[in-house]
Amino acid sequence: MANFTIDGKICIERELEVVPSNREFEDLISHLDVLKTCKWISDNNYSKVCLQFPDELLNVSAVIFEEIKNKCDVDLYILGDTSYASCCVDAVAAMHVQGDAVIHYGRSCFTKSNIPVFTVLPKKKLNLEASIKTLQDNFGSDEIDKLCLFYDAEFEHCKDEIEKAWYQQYPNSYIAYIALEENRNRFLGRLVRDLNGEVYNSDVLKNCTCIYIGLNGQTLFIYTISIEAKQWFSLNPETLEIVSKTETAWFKRRRFLIEKCKDANVIGILICKLAGDQTKDIINRLKDLCKVNGKKSYIISVGKPNVAKLANFPEIDIYVMVACPENDLYNNRDFYKPIVYPFELEVALNSNRQPYFTNHVTDYDELLPGNKHYCDINEAKETTDVSLITNKIRETKVHSSIESSLELAEKQSMALETIGQNLQERSWKGLEQKLGETEVKKAEEGRKGIPLQYNNEPE
């Protein structure tokens, strides 16, 4: 409830500081791959390109814009405020200007996009010698147990040095390389290869100990819950501290939310990603899951979700969010109604899936036909069971898919009446024109502030 108890003036009156870049100009050009970017634009003859920057790079966006403009005959647009998360390619914003391609700067979730993308990953120095020494002290050799190394995207620029040092110490193990191109064995933007360059799918990691070099964050969290391995460790390259990673408490929370999905009667499909045909496919699949289980579903698109936006839909019992795996809203408990992954709705409503799982499917593409975790939707039957949350009898009411046009029209009319009744019962229904019903007055200064406390109200 912190959103309603803090002083709202802090948010309105807060001054945002632009952190100056301490990089020299030449270093900045190489750091953000300007020459490679210009070559990619010229080789593909793009005439209109969008530059998508995360918040932390907006202070250098104008410099990069001018440098690319001087080297390429191309119309450029800066995308500073993305529709959803900055790790996702904002194809929607690019479409608004009929852009041919997007240059994406900063961290990426490596999800598919329906527009050509050139990815410029962040760069950070790595004390490779000290990191390898720490690994040697803790893991010895790989003669018995194989290892697999995951390095943070910030270290992609020195992957050759990482590869050489790693295979000198662990020749029988693997590296999960960052893969920008599509590949049938790619998962979460990674491809597993051995010393000889042979590619493996993610199943090979079941018998491996996985090590992640990088800071603890959402990326590492997604790996630990999604990839089945013998054990997970993280190595902080700054402190050289190795930590074992387990997410037992998180899985308990998700199983509780799966039970909430079973209890829900009205499910909101929250759209937080529009790029790619696979988004439409997963939306249709989620609608089918709700339909066969006799649950109502509504598609909701509100841009970047927050507590205030979703509070406008009190009829929704639970939300299933279609977003990239890196989106941390899945774990945000500030919302009035819980938010679940598409996979969790599948486990709750598709009886063909195993009810107990030890690894999560965060990439919803994997749930679609032809992919690894696809599972046919089983037609639900009218049954009753007991909710593990409320201890009440829970009924599954399923209607026949073969209905006369008259029955269908009656149900549609009833649904519209229900929606209208819900709107009538609300105390606030939105702005209304009331043409001819209001007195004509001169414009005057209105109130300032937020509803928590306007400036003309007593303290």
Tab-separated table of C-alpha atoms in Angstrom:
chain	number	residue	atom	x	y	z
A	1	MET	CA	0.000	0.000	0.000
A	2	ALA	CA	3.024	2.281	-0.198
A	3	ASN	CA	1.611	3.798	-3.385
A	4	PHE	CA	-1.123	5.515	-1.365
A	5	THR	CA	0.674	6.406	1.861
A	6	ILE	CA	3.694	8.339	0.602
A	7	ASP	CA	3.599	12.079	0.028
A	8	GLY	CA	2.635	12.523	-3.613
A	9	LYS	CA	4.428	15.865	-3.810
A	10	ILE	CA	7.716	13.981	-3.767
A	11	CYS	CA	6.904	12.377	-7.128
A	12	ILE	CA	5.705	15.626	-8.715
A	13	GLU	CA	8.397	17.971	-7.429
A	14	ARG	CA	11.337	15.563	-7.728
A	15	GLU	CA	14.078	16.770	-10.054
A	16	LEU	CA	15.649	14.196	-12.340
A	17	GLU	CA	19.387	14.478	-12.800
A	18	VAL	CA	21.122	13.477	-16.017
A	19	VAL	CA	24.266	11.564	-15.162
A	20	PRO	CA	27.072	12.986	-17.306
A	21	SER	CA	29.089	10.523	-19.324
A	22	ASN	CA	32.722	10.356	-18.270
A	23	ARG	CA	33.761	8.624	-21.459
A	24	GLU	CA	35.876	10.306	-24.095
A	25	PHE	CA	34.213	10.761	-27.459
A	26	GLU	CA	36.336	8.148	-29.257
A	27	ASP	CA	35.738	5.655	-26.470
A	28	LEU	CA	31.998	6.265	-26.662
A	29	ILE	CA	31.956	5.619	-30.414
A	30	SER	CA	33.693	2.256	-29.992
A	31	HIS	CA	31.768	1.404	-26.833
A	32	LEU	CA	28.443	1.689	-28.680
A	33	ASP	CA	29.651	0.099	-31.946
A	34	VAL	CA	28.876	3.142	-34.107
A	35	LEU	CA	31.012	1.985	-37.049
A	36	LYS	CA	29.460	-1.495	-37.056
A	37	THR	CA	26.013	0.086	-36.822
A	38	CYS	CA	26.655	2.329	-39.829
A	39	LYS	CA	27.966	-0.596	-41.867
A	40	TRP	CA	24.848	-2.654	-41.035
A	41	ILE	CA	22.574	0.205	-42.089
A	42	SER	CA	24.463	0.765	-45.352
A	43	ASP	CA	24.731	-2.929	-46.241
A	44	ASN	CA	20.968	-3.337	-45.906
A	45	ASN	CA	20.067	-0.004	-47.584
A	46	TYR	CA	17.755	1.083	-44.779
A	47	SER	CA	16.381	4.608	-45.214
A	48	LYS	CA	14.544	5.095	-41.919
A	49	VAL	CA	16.011	3.678	-38.698
A	50	CYS	CA	14.993	4.004	-35.042
A	51	LEU	CA	17.563	4.201	-32.240
A	52	GLN	CA	16.161	2.654	-29.063
A	53	PHE	CA	17.988	3.705	-25.889
A	54	PRO	CA	17.410	2.622	-22.288
A	55	ASP	CA	17.121	5.334	-19.643
A	56	GLU	CA	20.765	5.089	-18.594
A	57	LEU	CA	21.969	5.914	-22.136
A	58	LEU	CA	19.605	8.768	-22.994
A	59	ASN	CA	22.274	11.295	-22.027
A	60	VAL	CA	24.464	10.147	-24.949
A	61	SER	CA	21.663	9.501	-27.449
A	62	ALA	CA	22.082	12.872	-29.217
A	63	VAL	CA	25.836	12.274	-29.672
A	64	ILE	CA	25.244	8.836	-31.199
A	65	PHE	CA	22.435	10.225	-33.354
A	66	GLU	CA	24.705	12.912	-34.844
A	67	GLU	CA	27.597	10.525	-35.388
A	68	ILE	CA	25.487	7.975	-37.278
A	69	LYS	CA	23.790	10.764	-39.227
A	70	ASN	CA	27.179	12.104	-40.359
A	71	LYS	CA	28.313	8.671	-41.561
A	72	CYS	CA	25.067	7.388	-43.157
A	73	ASP	CA	22.452	8.882	-45.444
A	74	VAL	CA	19.512	7.755	-43.316
A	75	ASP	CA	16.575	9.256	-41.428
A	76	LEU	CA	16.979	8.589	-37.710
A	77	TYR	CA	14.525	8.631	-34.806
A	78	ILE	CA	15.341	8.281	-31.105
A	79	LEU	CA	13.038	6.017	-29.082
A	80	GLY	CA	13.525	7.104	-25.490
A	81	ASP	CA	10.331	5.969	-23.770
A	82	THR	CA	9.537	2.384	-24.719
A	83	SER	CA	6.004	1.022	-24.705
A	84	TYR	CA	6.904	-1.717	-22.214
A	85	ALA	CA	10.343	-2.830	-20.994
A	86	SER	CA	13.573	-1.386	-22.407
A	87	CYS	CA	14.979	-4.893	-22.955
A	88	CYS	CA	12.280	-5.522	-25.584
A	89	VAL	CA	12.534	-4.149	-29.107
A	90	ASP	CA	9.830	-1.479	-29.357
A	91	ALA	CA	8.512	-2.458	-32.772
A	92	VAL	CA	5.242	-0.635	-32.037
A	93	ALA	CA	6.963	2.743	-31.683
A	94	ALA	CA	9.029	2.009	-34.797
A	95	MET	CA	5.846	1.329	-36.764
A	96	HIS	CA	4.527	4.774	-35.853
A	97	VAL	CA	7.231	6.328	-38.037
A	98	GLN	CA	7.268	3.486	-40.613
A	99	GLY	CA	10.796	2.554	-39.553
A	100	ASP	CA	12.721	-0.020	-41.582
A	101	ALA	CA	14.814	-1.266	-38.663
A	102	VAL	CA	15.720	-0.700	-35.016
A	103	ILE	CA	19.133	-0.277	-33.391
A	104	HIS	CA	18.632	-1.619	-29.875
A	105	TYR	CA	21.053	-0.413	-27.182
A	106	GLY	CA	21.520	-1.890	-23.732
A	107	ARG	CA	20.332	-5.138	-22.204
A	108	SER	CA	18.190	-7.377	-24.370
A	109	CYS	CA	15.820	-10.261	-23.687
A	110	PHE	CA	16.584	-11.627	-27.211
A	111	THR	CA	12.931	-12.301	-28.011
A	112	LYS	CA	11.730	-12.478	-31.600
A	113	SER	CA	10.734	-9.300	-33.401
A	114	ASN	CA	8.858	-8.610	-36.619
A	115	ILE	CA	11.302	-5.854	-37.614
A	116	PRO	CA	15.057	-6.104	-38.408
A	117	VAL	CA	17.150	-5.410	-35.309
A	118	PHE	CA	20.826	-4.636	-34.732
A	119	THR	CA	21.687	-5.237	-31.078
A	120	VAL	CA	24.349	-3.201	-29.300
A	121	LEU	CA	24.988	-4.900	-25.967
A	122	PRO	CA	26.460	-3.094	-22.959
A	123	LYS	CA	30.180	-3.490	-22.294
A	124	LYS	CA	31.955	-3.868	-18.979
A	125	LYS	CA	35.503	-4.826	-18.066
A	126	LEU	CA	36.009	-8.290	-16.593
A	127	ASN	CA	38.909	-9.334	-14.398
A	128	LEU	CA	39.126	-12.652	-16.210
A	129	GLU	CA	42.296	-13.912	-14.548
A	130	ALA	CA	40.898	-13.450	-11.036
A	131	SER	CA	37.520	-14.918	-12.032
A	132	ILE	CA	39.065	-18.087	-13.493
A	133	LYS	CA	41.308	-18.436	-10.449
A	134	THR	CA	38.233	-18.294	-8.206
A	135	LEU	CA	36.523	-20.975	-10.305
A	136	GLN	CA	39.594	-23.205	-10.109
A	137	ASP	CA	39.656	-22.924	-6.326
A	138	ASN	CA	36.000	-23.922	-6.037
A	139	PHE	CA	35.338	-26.407	-8.830
A	140	GLY	CA	38.629	-28.126	-9.611
A	141	SER	CA	38.417	-30.174	-12.817
A	142	ASP	CA	35.530	-31.410	-14.993
A	143	GLU	CA	36.668	-35.027	-15.366
A	144	ILE	CA	33.690	-36.343	-13.366
A	145	ASP	CA	31.082	-33.567	-13.306
A	146	LYS	CA	30.733	-31.351	-16.354
A	147	LEU	CA	30.229	-27.623	-16.025
A	148	CYS	CA	28.522	-25.002	-18.178
A	149	LEU	CA	29.474	-21.331	-18.083
A	150	PHE	CA	26.937	-18.534	-18.559
A	151	TYR	CA	28.478	-15.070	-18.835
A	152	ASP	CA	26.557	-11.813	-18.542
A	153	ALA	CA	25.729	-9.904	-21.728
A	154	GLU	CA	28.093	-7.131	-20.575
A	155	PHE	CA	31.003	-9.505	-21.217
A	156	GLU	CA	30.020	-10.514	-24.754
A	157	HIS	CA	32.758	-8.229	-26.120
A	158	CYS	CA	35.442	-10.408	-24.473
A	159	LYS	CA	33.886	-13.806	-25.155
A	160	ASP	CA	36.959	-15.024	-27.074
A	161	GLU	CA	39.183	-14.463	-24.027
A	162	ILE	CA	36.577	-16.102	-21.795
A	163	GLU	CA	36.383	-19.103	-24.118
A	164	LYS	CA	40.145	-19.583	-24.230
A	165	ALA	CA	40.601	-19.356	-20.454
A	166	TRP	CA	37.571	-21.563	-19.720
A	167	TYR	CA	38.483	-24.451	-22.029
A	168	GLN	CA	42.086	-24.457	-20.833
A	169	GLN	CA	40.798	-25.322	-17.376
A	170	TYR	CA	37.608	-27.245	-18.285
A	171	PRO	CA	38.054	-28.895	-21.731
A	172	ASN	CA	35.161	-31.338	-21.238
A	173	SER	CA	32.596	-28.711	-20.332
A	174	TYR	CA	30.394	-26.210	-22.174
A	175	ILE	CA	29.756	-22.513	-22.638
A	176	ALA	CA	26.280	-21.016	-23.133
A	177	TYR	CA	27.067	-18.355	-25.736
A	178	ILE	CA	24.798	-15.404	-26.511
A	179	ALA	CA	23.043	-16.095	-29.805
A	180	LEU	CA	21.431	-13.222	-31.712
A	181	GLU	CA	20.406	-15.325	-34.710
A	182	GLU	CA	17.560	-17.825	-34.704
A	183	ASN	CA	18.485	-21.467	-34.101
A	184	ARG	CA	16.314	-24.457	-33.229
A	185	ASN	CA	18.548	-25.174	-30.205
A	186	ARG	CA	18.528	-21.586	-28.943
A	187	PHE	CA	16.900	-20.973	-25.558
A	188	LEU	CA	16.597	-17.660	-23.709
A	189	GLY	CA	18.982	-16.119	-26.213
A	190	ARG	CA	21.705	-18.753	-25.613
A	191	LEU	CA	23.367	-21.598	-27.503
A	192	VAL	CA	25.363	-24.305	-25.712
A	193	ARG	CA	28.610	-25.337	-27.420
A	194	ASP	CA	31.601	-27.467	-26.459
A	195	LEU	CA	35.309	-27.021	-27.178
A	196	ASN	CA	34.859	-28.254	-30.761
A	197	GLY	CA	31.961	-25.902	-31.481
A	198	GLU	CA	29.294	-28.627	-31.500
A	199	VAL	CA	25.849	-27.267	-30.576
A	200	TYR	CA	23.658	-28.926	-27.946
A	201	ASN	CA	20.118	-28.306	-26.776
A	202	SER	CA	19.259	-27.377	-23.212
A	203	ASP	CA	18.743	-31.022	-22.183
A	204	VAL	CA	22.502	-31.493	-21.907
A	205	LEU	CA	22.491	-29.154	-18.895
A	206	LYS	CA	20.490	-31.601	-16.769
A	207	ASN	CA	23.742	-33.338	-15.874
A	208	CYS	CA	25.804	-30.156	-15.541
A	209	THR	CA	26.621	-27.680	-12.818
A	210	CYS	CA	25.879	-24.234	-14.247
A	211	ILE	CA	27.912	-21.162	-13.316
A	212	TYR	CA	26.864	-17.597	-14.091
A	213	ILE	CA	29.472	-14.802	-14.180
A	214	GLY	CA	27.707	-11.536	-13.506
A	215	LEU	CA	25.758	-9.582	-10.934
A	216	ASN	CA	22.687	-11.012	-9.275
A	217	GLY	CA	19.559	-9.797	-11.077
A	218	GLN	CA	16.524	-10.668	-13.184
A	219	THR	CA	18.567	-12.398	-15.897
A	220	LEU	CA	20.193	-14.834	-13.474
A	221	PHE	CA	16.850	-15.394	-11.760
A	222	ILE	CA	15.213	-16.367	-15.067
A	223	TYR	CA	18.025	-18.841	-15.795
A	224	THR	CA	17.801	-20.526	-12.396
A	225	ILE	CA	14.035	-21.104	-12.576
A	226	SER	CA	13.886	-22.011	-16.284
A	227	ILE	CA	16.927	-24.182	-16.962
A	228	GLU	CA	17.075	-27.621	-15.417
A	229	ALA	CA	20.569	-28.286	-14.060
A	230	LYS	CA	22.193	-30.262	-11.257
A	231	GLN	CA	22.996	-27.043	-9.418
A	232	TRP	CA	23.342	-23.313	-10.053
A	233	PHE	CA	26.111	-20.995	-8.840
A	234	SER	CA	26.769	-17.324	-9.447
A	235	LEU	CA	30.172	-15.623	-9.453
A	236	ASN	CA	30.189	-11.908	-8.706
A	237	PRO	CA	33.073	-10.580	-10.867
A	238	GLU	CA	33.536	-7.564	-8.601
A	239	THR	CA	33.732	-9.285	-5.207
A	240	LEU	CA	34.734	-12.743	-6.570
A	241	GLU	CA	32.102	-14.281	-4.282
A	242	ILE	CA	30.478	-17.571	-5.325
A	243	VAL	CA	26.893	-18.202	-4.187
A	244	SER	CA	24.667	-21.258	-4.619
A	245	LYS	CA	21.289	-20.322	-6.130
A	246	THR	CA	18.013	-21.957	-5.138
A	247	GLU	CA	14.486	-20.602	-5.602
A	248	THR	CA	12.430	-22.950	-3.402
A	249	ALA	CA	10.369	-20.176	-1.798
A	250	TRP	CA	9.605	-18.663	-5.203
A	251	PHE	CA	8.261	-21.966	-6.535
A	252	LYS	CA	6.000	-22.306	-3.488
A	253	ARG	CA	4.562	-18.881	-4.231
A	254	ARG	CA	3.938	-19.788	-7.887
A	255	ARG	CA	2.127	-23.009	-6.940
A	256	PHE	CA	-0.130	-20.951	-4.690
A	257	LEU	CA	-0.924	-18.676	-7.654
A	258	ILE	CA	-1.703	-21.686	-9.837
A	259	GLU	CA	-4.367	-22.628	-7.316
A	260	LYS	CA	-5.657	-19.047	-7.533
A	261	CYS	CA	-5.990	-19.534	-11.307
A	262	LYS	CA	-8.223	-22.532	-10.694
A	263	ASP	CA	-10.406	-20.470	-8.343
A	264	ALA	CA	-10.709	-17.535	-10.767
A	265	ASN	CA	-13.863	-17.010	-12.816
A	266	VAL	CA	-12.708	-13.944	-14.783
A	267	ILE	CA	-9.167	-13.888	-16.183
A	268	GLY	CA	-7.496	-10.817	-17.661
A	269	ILE	CA	-4.987	-11.411	-20.456
A	270	LEU	CA	-2.588	-8.517	-19.893
A	271	ILE	CA	-0.679	-7.592	-23.048
A	272	CYS	CA	2.762	-6.132	-22.352
A	273	LYS	CA	4.430	-7.051	-25.625
A	274	LEU	CA	3.131	-6.559	-29.173
A	275	ALA	CA	6.088	-7.500	-31.368
A	276	GLY	CA	5.961	-10.795	-33.249
A	277	ASP	CA	3.315	-13.149	-34.581
A	278	GLN	CA	3.906	-15.485	-31.633
A	279	THR	CA	2.240	-12.912	-29.372
A	280	LYS	CA	-1.043	-13.319	-31.226
A	281	ASP	CA	-0.682	-17.096	-31.081
A	282	ILE	CA	-0.186	-17.211	-27.303
A	283	ILE	CA	-3.146	-14.852	-26.780
A	284	ASN	CA	-5.383	-17.179	-28.795
A	285	ARG	CA	-4.100	-20.161	-26.832
A	286	LEU	CA	-4.814	-18.487	-23.499
A	287	LYS	CA	-8.330	-17.621	-24.673
A	288	ASP	CA	-8.893	-21.239	-25.693
A	289	LEU	CA	-7.698	-22.447	-22.274
A	290	CYS	CA	-10.185	-20.168	-20.541
A	291	LYS	CA	-12.994	-21.141	-22.893
A	292	VAL	CA	-12.686	-24.910	-22.478
A	293	ASN	CA	-12.676	-24.448	-18.695
A	294	GLY	CA	-15.778	-22.253	-18.662
A	295	LYS	CA	-13.924	-19.097	-17.565
A	296	LYS	CA	-14.384	-15.597	-18.953
A	297	SER	CA	-11.339	-13.872	-20.409
A	298	TYR	CA	-10.716	-10.237	-21.306
A	299	ILE	CA	-7.779	-8.855	-23.285
A	300	ILE	CA	-6.301	-5.790	-21.596
A	301	SER	CA	-3.623	-3.494	-23.039
A	302	VAL	CA	-2.702	-0.495	-20.911
A	303	GLY	CA	0.915	0.159	-21.909
A	304	LYS	CA	3.229	-0.147	-18.907
A	305	PRO	CA	1.034	-1.658	-16.160
A	306	ASN	CA	0.908	-0.075	-12.735
A	307	VAL	CA	-1.298	-0.368	-9.666
A	308	ALA	CA	-3.575	2.518	-10.633
A	309	LYS	CA	-4.220	1.259	-14.175
A	310	LEU	CA	-5.118	-2.290	-13.182
A	311	ALA	CA	-7.290	-1.046	-10.322
A	312	ASN	CA	-9.755	0.072	-13.019
A	313	PHE	CA	-10.671	-3.570	-13.636
A	314	PRO	CA	-12.073	-4.860	-10.331
A	315	GLU	CA	-14.008	-7.617	-12.123
A	316	ILE	CA	-10.744	-9.417	-12.985
A	317	ASP	CA	-9.833	-12.191	-10.538
A	318	ILE	CA	-6.294	-12.808	-11.802
A	319	TYR	CA	-4.083	-11.595	-14.651
A	320	VAL	CA	-1.967	-13.665	-17.001
A	321	MET	CA	0.700	-11.424	-18.533
A	322	VAL	CA	2.100	-11.814	-22.019
A	323	ALA	CA	5.533	-10.216	-21.706
A	324	CYS	CA	9.197	-10.975	-22.115
A	325	PRO	CA	10.770	-13.206	-19.424
A	326	GLU	CA	12.891	-10.322	-18.123
A	327	ASN	CA	9.811	-8.381	-16.975
A	328	ASP	CA	9.897	-8.251	-13.178
A	329	LEU	CA	6.178	-7.375	-12.844
A	330	TYR	CA	5.512	-11.101	-12.431
A	331	ASN	CA	6.996	-10.877	-8.943
A	332	ASN	CA	5.445	-7.523	-7.980
A	333	ARG	CA	3.062	-7.955	-5.047
A	334	ASP	CA	1.816	-4.344	-4.999
A	335	PHE	CA	-1.035	-5.105	-7.405
A	336	TYR	CA	-4.500	-5.805	-6.028
A	337	LYS	CA	-4.824	-8.942	-8.136
A	338	PRO	CA	-1.957	-11.393	-8.756
A	339	ILE	CA	-0.127	-11.706	-12.077
A	340	VAL	CA	0.934	-15.094	-13.459
A	341	TYR	CA	2.947	-16.420	-16.389
A	342	PRO	CA	1.193	-18.112	-19.355
A	343	PHE	CA	2.846	-21.375	-18.262
A	344	GLU	CA	1.165	-21.168	-14.857
A	345	LEU	CA	-2.265	-20.760	-16.450
A	346	GLU	CA	-1.451	-23.799	-18.580
A	347	VAL	CA	-0.616	-25.874	-15.506
A	348	ALA	CA	-3.811	-24.730	-13.796
A	349	LEU	CA	-6.259	-25.266	-16.679
A	350	ASN	CA	-4.713	-27.894	-18.953
A	351	SER	CA	-5.083	-31.350	-17.428
A	352	ASN	CA	-2.550	-32.754	-19.923
A	353	ARG	CA	0.232	-30.952	-18.067
A	354	GLN	CA	1.934	-32.272	-14.970
A	355	PRO	CA	0.560	-30.430	-11.916
A	356	TYR	CA	3.945	-30.449	-10.177
A	357	PHE	CA	7.009	-28.866	-11.764
A	358	THR	CA	10.553	-28.130	-10.658
A	359	ASN	CA	11.449	-25.888	-13.596
A	360	HIS	CA	9.498	-23.035	-15.038
A	361	VAL	CA	8.782	-22.104	-18.680
A	362	THR	CA	9.254	-18.345	-18.789
A	363	ASP	CA	9.502	-18.067	-22.597
A	364	TYR	CA	5.903	-18.408	-23.785
A	365	ASP	CA	7.077	-19.248	-27.331
A	366	GLU	CA	7.975	-22.689	-25.978
A	367	LEU	CA	4.276	-23.348	-25.235
A	368	LEU	CA	3.234	-23.003	-28.873
A	369	PRO	CA	2.885	-25.869	-31.408
A	370	GLY	CA	6.165	-27.249	-32.721
A	371	ASN	CA	8.184	-26.187	-29.687
A	372	LYS	CA	9.681	-28.153	-26.821
A	373	HIS	CA	7.044	-27.542	-24.141
A	374	TYR	CA	3.938	-27.636	-26.334
A	375	CYS	CA	1.081	-29.709	-24.981
A	376	ASP	CA	-2.361	-30.318	-26.490
A	377	ILE	CA	-5.253	-28.667	-24.681
A	378	ASN	CA	-7.444	-31.309	-23.114
A	379	GLU	CA	-11.184	-30.679	-23.250
A	380	ALA	CA	-12.323	-30.049	-19.698
A	381	LYS	CA	-15.215	-31.955	-18.151
A	382	GLU	CA	-17.825	-30.715	-15.731
A	383	THR	CA	-16.375	-31.625	-12.362
A	384	THR	CA	-16.285	-30.448	-8.777
A	385	ASP	CA	-13.339	-30.322	-6.419
A	386	VAL	CA	-12.233	-28.439	-3.324
A	387	SER	CA	-10.169	-25.266	-3.444
A	388	LEU	CA	-6.934	-25.573	-1.483
A	389	ILE	CA	-7.145	-21.844	-0.684
A	390	THR	CA	-10.770	-21.232	0.301
A	391	ASN	CA	-11.742	-24.826	1.245
A	392	LYS	CA	-14.927	-24.290	-0.761
A	393	ILE	CA	-16.446	-26.496	-3.438
A	394	ARG	CA	-15.189	-25.452	-6.863
A	395	GLU	CA	-17.253	-26.245	-9.952
A	396	THR	CA	-16.015	-26.444	-13.523
A	397	LYS	CA	-18.934	-25.560	-15.793
A	398	VAL	CA	-18.245	-26.319	-19.413
A	399	HIS	CA	-20.668	-25.485	-22.203
A	400	SER	CA	-20.858	-27.358	-25.466
A	401	SER	CA	-18.926	-25.787	-28.314
A	402	ILE	CA	-21.769	-26.676	-30.709
A	403	GLU	CA	-24.528	-24.157	-30.077
A	404	SER	CA	-27.289	-22.735	-32.192
A	405	SER	CA	-27.006	-19.155	-33.436
A	406	LEU	CA	-29.959	-18.196	-31.218
A	407	GLU	CA	-28.234	-19.570	-28.087
A	408	LEU	CA	-25.025	-17.773	-29.045
A	409	ALA	CA	-26.876	-14.474	-29.564
A	410	GLU	CA	-28.593	-14.834	-26.186
A	411	LYS	CA	-25.256	-15.440	-24.444
A	412	GLN	CA	-23.652	-12.453	-26.180
A	413	SER	CA	-26.572	-10.242	-25.153
A	414	MET	CA	-26.321	-11.485	-21.563
A	415	ALA	CA	-22.573	-10.823	-21.532
A	416	LEU	CA	-23.110	-7.244	-22.740
A	417	GLU	CA	-25.770	-6.693	-20.089
A	418	THR	CA	-23.381	-7.984	-17.408
A	419	ILE	CA	-20.612	-5.629	-18.549
A	420	GLY	CA	-23.054	-2.719	-18.642
A	421	GLN	CA	-24.282	-3.531	-15.156
A	422	ASN	CA	-20.720	-3.583	-13.827
A	423	LEU	CA	-20.099	-0.150	-15.319
A	424	GLN	CA	-23.316	1.252	-13.876
A	425	GLU	CA	-22.338	0.094	-10.399
A	426	ARG	CA	-19.051	2.003	-10.490
A	427	SER	CA	-18.929	5.354	-8.709
A	428	TRP	CA	-16.746	6.878	-11.457
A	429	LYS	CA	-17.345	6.047	-15.108
A	430	GLY	CA	-14.802	8.273	-16.843
A	431	LEU	CA	-15.002	11.699	-18.442
A	432	GLU	CA	-18.394	12.619	-19.888
A	433	GLN	CA	-19.092	15.414	-22.354
A	434	LYS	CA	-22.613	16.376	-21.126
A	435	LEU	CA	-23.080	18.616	-24.141
A	436	GLY	CA	-25.478	21.504	-23.435
A	437	GLU	CA	-25.795	20.579	-19.768
A	438	THR	CA	-22.939	22.679	-18.363
A	439	GLU	CA	-22.739	26.436	-17.907
A	440	VAL	CA	-20.383	28.357	-20.215
A	441	LYS	CA	-17.519	29.890	-18.194
A	442	LYS	CA	-14.180	31.510	-18.856
A	443	ALA	CA	-11.145	29.264	-18.458
A	444	GLU	CA	-9.711	29.411	-14.980
A	445	GLU	CA	-6.780	27.830	-13.202
A	446	GLY	CA	-7.643	24.445	-11.755
A	447	ARG	CA	-6.305	22.461	-8.858
A	448	LYS	CA	-2.724	21.222	-8.755
A	449	GLY	CA	-1.354	18.058	-7.246
A	450	ILE	CA	-2.721	14.545	-6.988
A	451	PRO	CA	-5.966	13.247	-5.391
A	452	LEU	CA	-4.041	12.302	-2.250
A	453	GLN	CA	-3.645	16.016	-1.502
A	454	TYR	CA	-4.308	18.979	-3.814
A	455	ASN	CA	-2.487	22.266	-3.220
A	456	ASN	CA	-5.681	24.072	-2.123
A	457	GLU	CA	-6.520	21.501	0.563
A	458	PRO	CA	-5.476	21.804	4.195
A	459	GLU	CA	-2.471	19.816	5.340
